mmCIF file of C-alpha atoms and ligand atoms in Angstrom:
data_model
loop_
_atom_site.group_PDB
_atom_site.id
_atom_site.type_symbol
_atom_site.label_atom_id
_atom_site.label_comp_id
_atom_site.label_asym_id
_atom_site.label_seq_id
_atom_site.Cartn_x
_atom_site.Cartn_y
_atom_site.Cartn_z
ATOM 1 C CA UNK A 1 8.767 26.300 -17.152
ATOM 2 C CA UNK A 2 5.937 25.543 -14.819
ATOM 3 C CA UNK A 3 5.675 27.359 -12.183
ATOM 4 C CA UNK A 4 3.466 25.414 -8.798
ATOM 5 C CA UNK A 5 2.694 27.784 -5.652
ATOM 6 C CA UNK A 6 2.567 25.564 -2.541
ATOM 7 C CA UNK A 7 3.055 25.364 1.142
ATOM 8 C CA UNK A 8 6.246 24.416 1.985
ATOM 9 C CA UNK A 9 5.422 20.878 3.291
ATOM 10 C CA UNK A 10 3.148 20.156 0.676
ATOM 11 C CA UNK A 11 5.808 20.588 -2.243
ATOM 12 C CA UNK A 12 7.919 18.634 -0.155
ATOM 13 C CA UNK A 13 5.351 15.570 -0.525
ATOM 14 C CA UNK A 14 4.449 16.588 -3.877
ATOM 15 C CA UNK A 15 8.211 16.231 -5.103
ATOM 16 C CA UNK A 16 8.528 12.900 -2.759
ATOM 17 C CA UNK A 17 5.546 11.815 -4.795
ATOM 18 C CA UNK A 18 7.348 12.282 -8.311
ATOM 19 C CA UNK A 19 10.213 10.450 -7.222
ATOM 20 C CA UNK A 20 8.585 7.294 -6.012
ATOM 21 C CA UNK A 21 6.435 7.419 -9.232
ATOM 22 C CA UNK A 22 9.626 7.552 -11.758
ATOM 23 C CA UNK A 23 11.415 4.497 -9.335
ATOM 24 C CA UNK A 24 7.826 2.551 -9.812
ATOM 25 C CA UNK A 25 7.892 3.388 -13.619
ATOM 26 C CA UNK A 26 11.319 2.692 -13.981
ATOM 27 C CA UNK A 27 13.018 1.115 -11.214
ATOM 28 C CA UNK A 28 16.997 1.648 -12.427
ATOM 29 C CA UNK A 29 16.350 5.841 -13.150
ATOM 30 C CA UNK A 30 18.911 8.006 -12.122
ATOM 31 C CA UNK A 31 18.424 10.703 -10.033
ATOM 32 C CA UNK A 32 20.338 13.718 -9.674
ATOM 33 C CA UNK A 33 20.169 14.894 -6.714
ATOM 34 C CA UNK A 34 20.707 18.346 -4.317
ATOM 35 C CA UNK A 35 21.942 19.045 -1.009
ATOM 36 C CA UNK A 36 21.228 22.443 1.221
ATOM 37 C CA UNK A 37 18.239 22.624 3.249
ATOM 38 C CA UNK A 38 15.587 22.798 0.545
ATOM 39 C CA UNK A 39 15.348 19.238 0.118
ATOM 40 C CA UNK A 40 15.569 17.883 3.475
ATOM 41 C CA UNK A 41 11.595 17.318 3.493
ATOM 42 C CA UNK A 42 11.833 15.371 0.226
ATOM 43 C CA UNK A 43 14.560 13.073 1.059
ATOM 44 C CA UNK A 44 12.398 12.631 4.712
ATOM 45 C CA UNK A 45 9.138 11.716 2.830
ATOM 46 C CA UNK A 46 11.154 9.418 0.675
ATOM 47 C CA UNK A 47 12.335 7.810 3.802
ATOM 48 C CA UNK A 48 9.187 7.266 5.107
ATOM 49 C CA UNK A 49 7.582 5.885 1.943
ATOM 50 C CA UNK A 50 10.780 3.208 1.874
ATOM 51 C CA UNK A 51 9.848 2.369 5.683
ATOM 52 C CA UNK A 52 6.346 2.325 4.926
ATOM 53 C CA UNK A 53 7.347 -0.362 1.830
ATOM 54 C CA UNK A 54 5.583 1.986 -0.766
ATOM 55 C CA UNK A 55 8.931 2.142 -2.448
ATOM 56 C CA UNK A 56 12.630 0.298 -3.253
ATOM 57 C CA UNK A 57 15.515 2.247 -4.088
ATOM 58 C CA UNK A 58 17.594 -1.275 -4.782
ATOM 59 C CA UNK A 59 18.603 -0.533 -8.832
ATOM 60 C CA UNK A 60 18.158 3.206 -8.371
ATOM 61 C CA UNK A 61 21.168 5.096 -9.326
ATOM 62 C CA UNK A 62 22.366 8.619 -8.130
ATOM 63 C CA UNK A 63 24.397 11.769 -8.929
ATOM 64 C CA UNK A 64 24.912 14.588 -6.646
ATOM 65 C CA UNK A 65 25.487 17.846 -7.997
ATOM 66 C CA UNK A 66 28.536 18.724 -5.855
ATOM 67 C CA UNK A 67 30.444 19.099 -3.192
ATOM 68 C CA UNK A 68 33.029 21.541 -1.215
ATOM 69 C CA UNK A 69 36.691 21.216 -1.745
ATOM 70 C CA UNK A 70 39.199 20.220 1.061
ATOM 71 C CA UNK A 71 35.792 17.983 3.252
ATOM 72 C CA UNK A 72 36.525 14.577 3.860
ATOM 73 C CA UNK A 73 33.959 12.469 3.805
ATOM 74 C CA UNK A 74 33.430 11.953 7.830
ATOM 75 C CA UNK A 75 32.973 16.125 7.741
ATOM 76 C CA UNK A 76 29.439 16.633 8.598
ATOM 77 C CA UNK A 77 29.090 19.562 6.589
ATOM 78 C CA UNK A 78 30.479 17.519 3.533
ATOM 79 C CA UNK A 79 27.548 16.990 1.112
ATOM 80 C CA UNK A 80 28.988 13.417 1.092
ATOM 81 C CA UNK A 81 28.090 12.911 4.669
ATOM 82 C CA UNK A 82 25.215 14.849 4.364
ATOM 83 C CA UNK A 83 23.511 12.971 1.597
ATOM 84 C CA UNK A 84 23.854 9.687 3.602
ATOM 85 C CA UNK A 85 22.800 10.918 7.184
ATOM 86 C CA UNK A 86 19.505 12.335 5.340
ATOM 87 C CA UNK A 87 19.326 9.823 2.877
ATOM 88 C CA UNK A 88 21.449 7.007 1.647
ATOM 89 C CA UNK A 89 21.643 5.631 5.206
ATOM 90 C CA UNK A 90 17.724 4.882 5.932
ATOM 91 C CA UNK A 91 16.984 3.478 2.290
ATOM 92 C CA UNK A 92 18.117 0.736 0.110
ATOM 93 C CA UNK A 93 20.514 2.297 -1.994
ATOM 94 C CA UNK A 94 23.323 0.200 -3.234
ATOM 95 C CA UNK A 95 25.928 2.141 -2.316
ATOM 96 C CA UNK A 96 28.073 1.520 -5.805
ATOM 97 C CA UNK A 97 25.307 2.737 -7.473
ATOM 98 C CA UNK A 98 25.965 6.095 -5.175
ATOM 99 C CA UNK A 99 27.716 9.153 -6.750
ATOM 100 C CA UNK A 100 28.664 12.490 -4.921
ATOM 101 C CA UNK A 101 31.625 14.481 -6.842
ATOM 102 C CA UNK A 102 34.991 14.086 -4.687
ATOM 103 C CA UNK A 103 36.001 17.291 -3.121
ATOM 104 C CA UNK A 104 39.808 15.573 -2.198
ATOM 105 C CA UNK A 105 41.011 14.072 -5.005
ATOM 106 C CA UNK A 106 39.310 15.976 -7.667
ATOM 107 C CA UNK A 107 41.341 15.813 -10.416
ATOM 108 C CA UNK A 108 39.916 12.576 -11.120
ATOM 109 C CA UNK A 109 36.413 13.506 -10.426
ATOM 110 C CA UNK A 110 37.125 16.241 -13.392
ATOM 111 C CA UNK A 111 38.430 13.826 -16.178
ATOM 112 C CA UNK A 112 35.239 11.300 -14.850
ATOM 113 C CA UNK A 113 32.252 11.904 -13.808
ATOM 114 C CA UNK A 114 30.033 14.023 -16.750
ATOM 115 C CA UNK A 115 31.048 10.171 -18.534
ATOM 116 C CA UNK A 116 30.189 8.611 -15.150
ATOM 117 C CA UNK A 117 26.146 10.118 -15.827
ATOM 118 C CA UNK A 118 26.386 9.523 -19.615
ATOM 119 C CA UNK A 119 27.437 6.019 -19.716
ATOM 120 C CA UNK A 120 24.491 5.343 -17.106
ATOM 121 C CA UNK A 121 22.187 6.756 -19.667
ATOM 122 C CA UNK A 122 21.892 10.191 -18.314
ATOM 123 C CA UNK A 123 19.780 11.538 -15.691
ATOM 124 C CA UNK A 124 16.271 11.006 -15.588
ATOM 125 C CA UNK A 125 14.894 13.737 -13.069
ATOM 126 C CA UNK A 126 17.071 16.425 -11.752
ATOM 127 C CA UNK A 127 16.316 17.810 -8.584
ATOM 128 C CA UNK A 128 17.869 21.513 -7.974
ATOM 129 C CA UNK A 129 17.437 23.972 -5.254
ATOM 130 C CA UNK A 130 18.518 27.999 -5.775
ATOM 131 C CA UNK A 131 20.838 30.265 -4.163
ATOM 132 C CA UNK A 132 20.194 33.562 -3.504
ATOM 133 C CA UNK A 133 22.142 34.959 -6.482
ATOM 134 C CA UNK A 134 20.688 32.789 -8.817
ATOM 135 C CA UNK A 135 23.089 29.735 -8.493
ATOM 136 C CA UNK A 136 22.326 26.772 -9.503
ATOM 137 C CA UNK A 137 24.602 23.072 -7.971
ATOM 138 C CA UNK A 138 27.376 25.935 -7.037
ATOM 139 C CA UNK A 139 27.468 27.525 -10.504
ATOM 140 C CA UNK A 140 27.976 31.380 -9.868
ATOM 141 C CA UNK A 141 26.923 34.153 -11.671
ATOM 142 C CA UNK A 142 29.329 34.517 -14.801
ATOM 143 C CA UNK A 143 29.464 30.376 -14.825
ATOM 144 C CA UNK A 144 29.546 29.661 -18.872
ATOM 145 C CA UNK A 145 26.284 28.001 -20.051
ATOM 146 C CA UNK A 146 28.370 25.557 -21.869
ATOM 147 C CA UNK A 147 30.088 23.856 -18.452
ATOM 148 C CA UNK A 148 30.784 20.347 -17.327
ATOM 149 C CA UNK A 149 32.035 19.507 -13.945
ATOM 150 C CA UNK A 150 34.209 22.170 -12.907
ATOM 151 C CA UNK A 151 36.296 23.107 -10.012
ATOM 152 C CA UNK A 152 34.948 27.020 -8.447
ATOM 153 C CA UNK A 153 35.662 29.764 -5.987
ATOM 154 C CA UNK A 154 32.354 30.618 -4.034
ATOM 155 C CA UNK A 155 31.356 34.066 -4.108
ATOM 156 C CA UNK A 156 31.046 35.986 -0.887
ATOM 157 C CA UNK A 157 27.326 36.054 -1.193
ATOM 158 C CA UNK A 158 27.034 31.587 -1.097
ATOM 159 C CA UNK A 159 30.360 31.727 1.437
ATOM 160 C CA UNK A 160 27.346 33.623 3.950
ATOM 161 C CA UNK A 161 24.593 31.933 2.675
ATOM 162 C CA UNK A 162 26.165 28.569 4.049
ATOM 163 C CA UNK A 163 27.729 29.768 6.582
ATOM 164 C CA UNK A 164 24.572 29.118 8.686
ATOM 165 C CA UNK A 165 25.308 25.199 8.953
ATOM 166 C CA UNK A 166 29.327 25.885 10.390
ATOM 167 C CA UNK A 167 30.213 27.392 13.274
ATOM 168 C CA UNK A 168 32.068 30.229 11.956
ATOM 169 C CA UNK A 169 32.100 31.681 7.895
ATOM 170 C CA UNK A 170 36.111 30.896 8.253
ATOM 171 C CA UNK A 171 34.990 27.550 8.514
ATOM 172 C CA UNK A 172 33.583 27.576 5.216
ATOM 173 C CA UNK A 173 35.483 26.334 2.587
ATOM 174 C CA UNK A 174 35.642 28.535 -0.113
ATOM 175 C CA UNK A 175 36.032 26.478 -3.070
ATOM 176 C CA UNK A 176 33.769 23.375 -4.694
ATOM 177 C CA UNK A 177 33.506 21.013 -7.692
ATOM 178 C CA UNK A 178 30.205 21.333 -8.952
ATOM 179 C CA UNK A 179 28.319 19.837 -12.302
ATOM 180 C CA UNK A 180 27.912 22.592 -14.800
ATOM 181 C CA UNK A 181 25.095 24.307 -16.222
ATOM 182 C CA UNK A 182 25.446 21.683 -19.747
ATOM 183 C CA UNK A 183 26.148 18.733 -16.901
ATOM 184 C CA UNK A 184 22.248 19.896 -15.624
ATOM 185 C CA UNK A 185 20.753 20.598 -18.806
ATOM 186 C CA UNK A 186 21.324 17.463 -19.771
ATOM 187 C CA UNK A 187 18.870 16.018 -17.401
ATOM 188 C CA UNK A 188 15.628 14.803 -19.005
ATOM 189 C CA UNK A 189 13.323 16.497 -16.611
ATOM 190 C CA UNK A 190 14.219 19.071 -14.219
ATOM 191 C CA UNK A 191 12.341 20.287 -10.688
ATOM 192 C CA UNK A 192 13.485 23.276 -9.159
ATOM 193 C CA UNK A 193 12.751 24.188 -5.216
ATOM 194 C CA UNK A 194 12.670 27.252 -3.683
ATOM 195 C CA UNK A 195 11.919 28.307 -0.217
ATOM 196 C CA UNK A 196 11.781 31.443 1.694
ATOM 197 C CA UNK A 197 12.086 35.168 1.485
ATOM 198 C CA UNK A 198 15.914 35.123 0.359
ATOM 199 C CA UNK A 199 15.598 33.101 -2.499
ATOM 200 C CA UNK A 200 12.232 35.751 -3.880
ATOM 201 C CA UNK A 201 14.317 37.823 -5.784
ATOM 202 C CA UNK A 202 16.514 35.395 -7.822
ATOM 203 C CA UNK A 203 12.767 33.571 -8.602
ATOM 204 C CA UNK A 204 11.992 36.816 -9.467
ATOM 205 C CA UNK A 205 14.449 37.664 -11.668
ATOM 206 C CA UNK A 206 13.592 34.378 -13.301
ATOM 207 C CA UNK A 207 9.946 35.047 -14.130
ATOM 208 C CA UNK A 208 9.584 38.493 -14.637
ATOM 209 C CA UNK A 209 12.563 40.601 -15.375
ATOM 210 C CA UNK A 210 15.562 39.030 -16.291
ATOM 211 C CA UNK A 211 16.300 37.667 -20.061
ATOM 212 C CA UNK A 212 18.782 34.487 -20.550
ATOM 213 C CA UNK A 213 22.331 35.072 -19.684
ATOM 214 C CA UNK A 214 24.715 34.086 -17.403
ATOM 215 C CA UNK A 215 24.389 36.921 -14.859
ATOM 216 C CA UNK A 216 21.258 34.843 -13.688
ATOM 217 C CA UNK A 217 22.508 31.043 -13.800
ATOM 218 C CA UNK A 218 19.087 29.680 -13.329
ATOM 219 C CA UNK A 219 17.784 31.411 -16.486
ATOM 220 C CA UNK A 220 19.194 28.814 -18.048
ATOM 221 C CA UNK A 221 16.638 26.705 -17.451
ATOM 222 C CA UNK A 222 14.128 28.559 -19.588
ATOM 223 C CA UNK A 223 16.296 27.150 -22.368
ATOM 224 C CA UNK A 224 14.645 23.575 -21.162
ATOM 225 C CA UNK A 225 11.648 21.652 -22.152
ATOM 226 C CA UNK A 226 10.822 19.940 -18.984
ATOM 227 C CA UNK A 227 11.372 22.090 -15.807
ATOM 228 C CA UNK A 228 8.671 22.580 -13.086
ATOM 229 C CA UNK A 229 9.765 24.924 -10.469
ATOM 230 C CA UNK A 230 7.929 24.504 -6.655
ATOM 231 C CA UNK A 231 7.643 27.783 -4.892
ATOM 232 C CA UNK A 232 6.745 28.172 -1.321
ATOM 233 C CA UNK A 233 4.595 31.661 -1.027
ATOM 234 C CA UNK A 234 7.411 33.242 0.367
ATOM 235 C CA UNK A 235 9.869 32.443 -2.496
ATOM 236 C CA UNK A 236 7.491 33.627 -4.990
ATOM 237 C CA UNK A 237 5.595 36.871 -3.993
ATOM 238 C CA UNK A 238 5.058 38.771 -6.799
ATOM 239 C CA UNK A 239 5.868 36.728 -9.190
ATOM 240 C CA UNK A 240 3.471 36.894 -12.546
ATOM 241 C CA UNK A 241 3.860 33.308 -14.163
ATOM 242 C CA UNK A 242 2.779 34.176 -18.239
HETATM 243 P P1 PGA B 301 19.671 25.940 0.490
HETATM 244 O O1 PGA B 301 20.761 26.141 -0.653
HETATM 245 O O2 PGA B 301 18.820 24.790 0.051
HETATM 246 O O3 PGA B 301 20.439 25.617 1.728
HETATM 247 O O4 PGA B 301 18.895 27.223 0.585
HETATM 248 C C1 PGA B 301 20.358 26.102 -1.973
HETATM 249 C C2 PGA B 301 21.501 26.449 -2.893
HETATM 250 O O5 PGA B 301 22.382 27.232 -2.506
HETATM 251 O O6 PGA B 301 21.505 25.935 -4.032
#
């Protein structure tokens, strides 16, 4: 894992950067990508490199990681919605070539959508952010390394974490479908993002302390030859990177 120390709005055009070079290299990739705030900045750089004609998303193809159970897709706090007011809506995305899991009729999502990423040749960059427990997409401490796409219940700790973006935490819905921990490490190359003071001690954890096991989700990573994790300063005081 490499580990990059940056201001916040640098890594921002720094990750931007590594997108538009994959699309140039290979204009079909497929991205995986994240929702939350840690990647707002990226998906706003990307916008203004398509508006600037730097870059064409026109054969890219996309995965989300997940999305919460029970949100229709007009919900503004569904990742669905969210992915296309900061994203999909300003670029040149062919929306077919679009996919966020489907938190309403899931069942189908379940039986499709690990094949969904294979038979598109599997994801070429991977873009993840962290929660503070360690979670990565919404796989919770305990998820089993070994997981595809998998329905979950949200532990308190993410339920408070998120409830920041609805009015009220009863608001937020307490279950998802997320990609699992195999789903991610799948991906051919993997950047993690982490911002701020509440995220420190799962990056922590990562680096210094914590060995590989399912207590810490993200530790899976170290299992992976191509990660590259972006740490504002906040997000990584302390950290020694060996
Ligand atoms: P955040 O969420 O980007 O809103 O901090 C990240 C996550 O929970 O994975």
């Amino acid at each position: 894992m490499e580990l990059k120390v940056l201001e916040s709005n640098k890594i921002d055009e720094e990750v931007a950067n590594e997108i538009v070079t994959l699309i140039k290299e290979k204009p079909n990739c497929v991205l995986g990508l994240a929702t939350g705030s840690t990647p707002l900045g990226v998906y706003a750089n990307l916008v203004k490199k398509y508006e600037n004609k730097e870059v064409s998303f026109k054969n890219v193809r996309s995965f989300n990681l997940d999305e919460y159970v029970g949100l229709k897709h007009d919900n503004d706090q569904s990742y669905f919605y969210f992915m296309h007011h900061n994203l999909f809506d300003h670029i040149d995305i062919n929306p077919n070539n679009v996919h966020v899991p489907d938190g309403i009729n899931y069942e189908n999502c379940l039986k499709t959508y690990d094949n969904e990423i294979k038979k598109a040749g599997g994801i070429d960059l991977q873009i993840l952010g962290i929660g503070s427990n360690g979670h990565i997409a919404f796989n919770e401490p305990g998820t089993d390394f070994d997981s595809f796409i998998h329905l979950v219940d949200l532990k308190e700790s993410t339920i408070k974490d998120n409830s920041r973006f609805f009015s009220s935490i009863e608001e937020v819905p307490t279950r998802a479908i997320t990609m699992g921990l195999r789903s991610i490490m799948q991906a051919k190359r993997i950047i993690l993002i982490a911002k701020g003071k509440n995220k420190n001690h799962a990056i922590k954890a990562l680096f210094d302390e914590h060995g590989i096991d399912e207590t810490l989700p993200v530790s899976v990573l170290k299992l992976h030859p191509n990660v590259e994790i972006y740490c504002d300063k906040d997000a990584a005081e302390g950290v020694i990177d060996e």
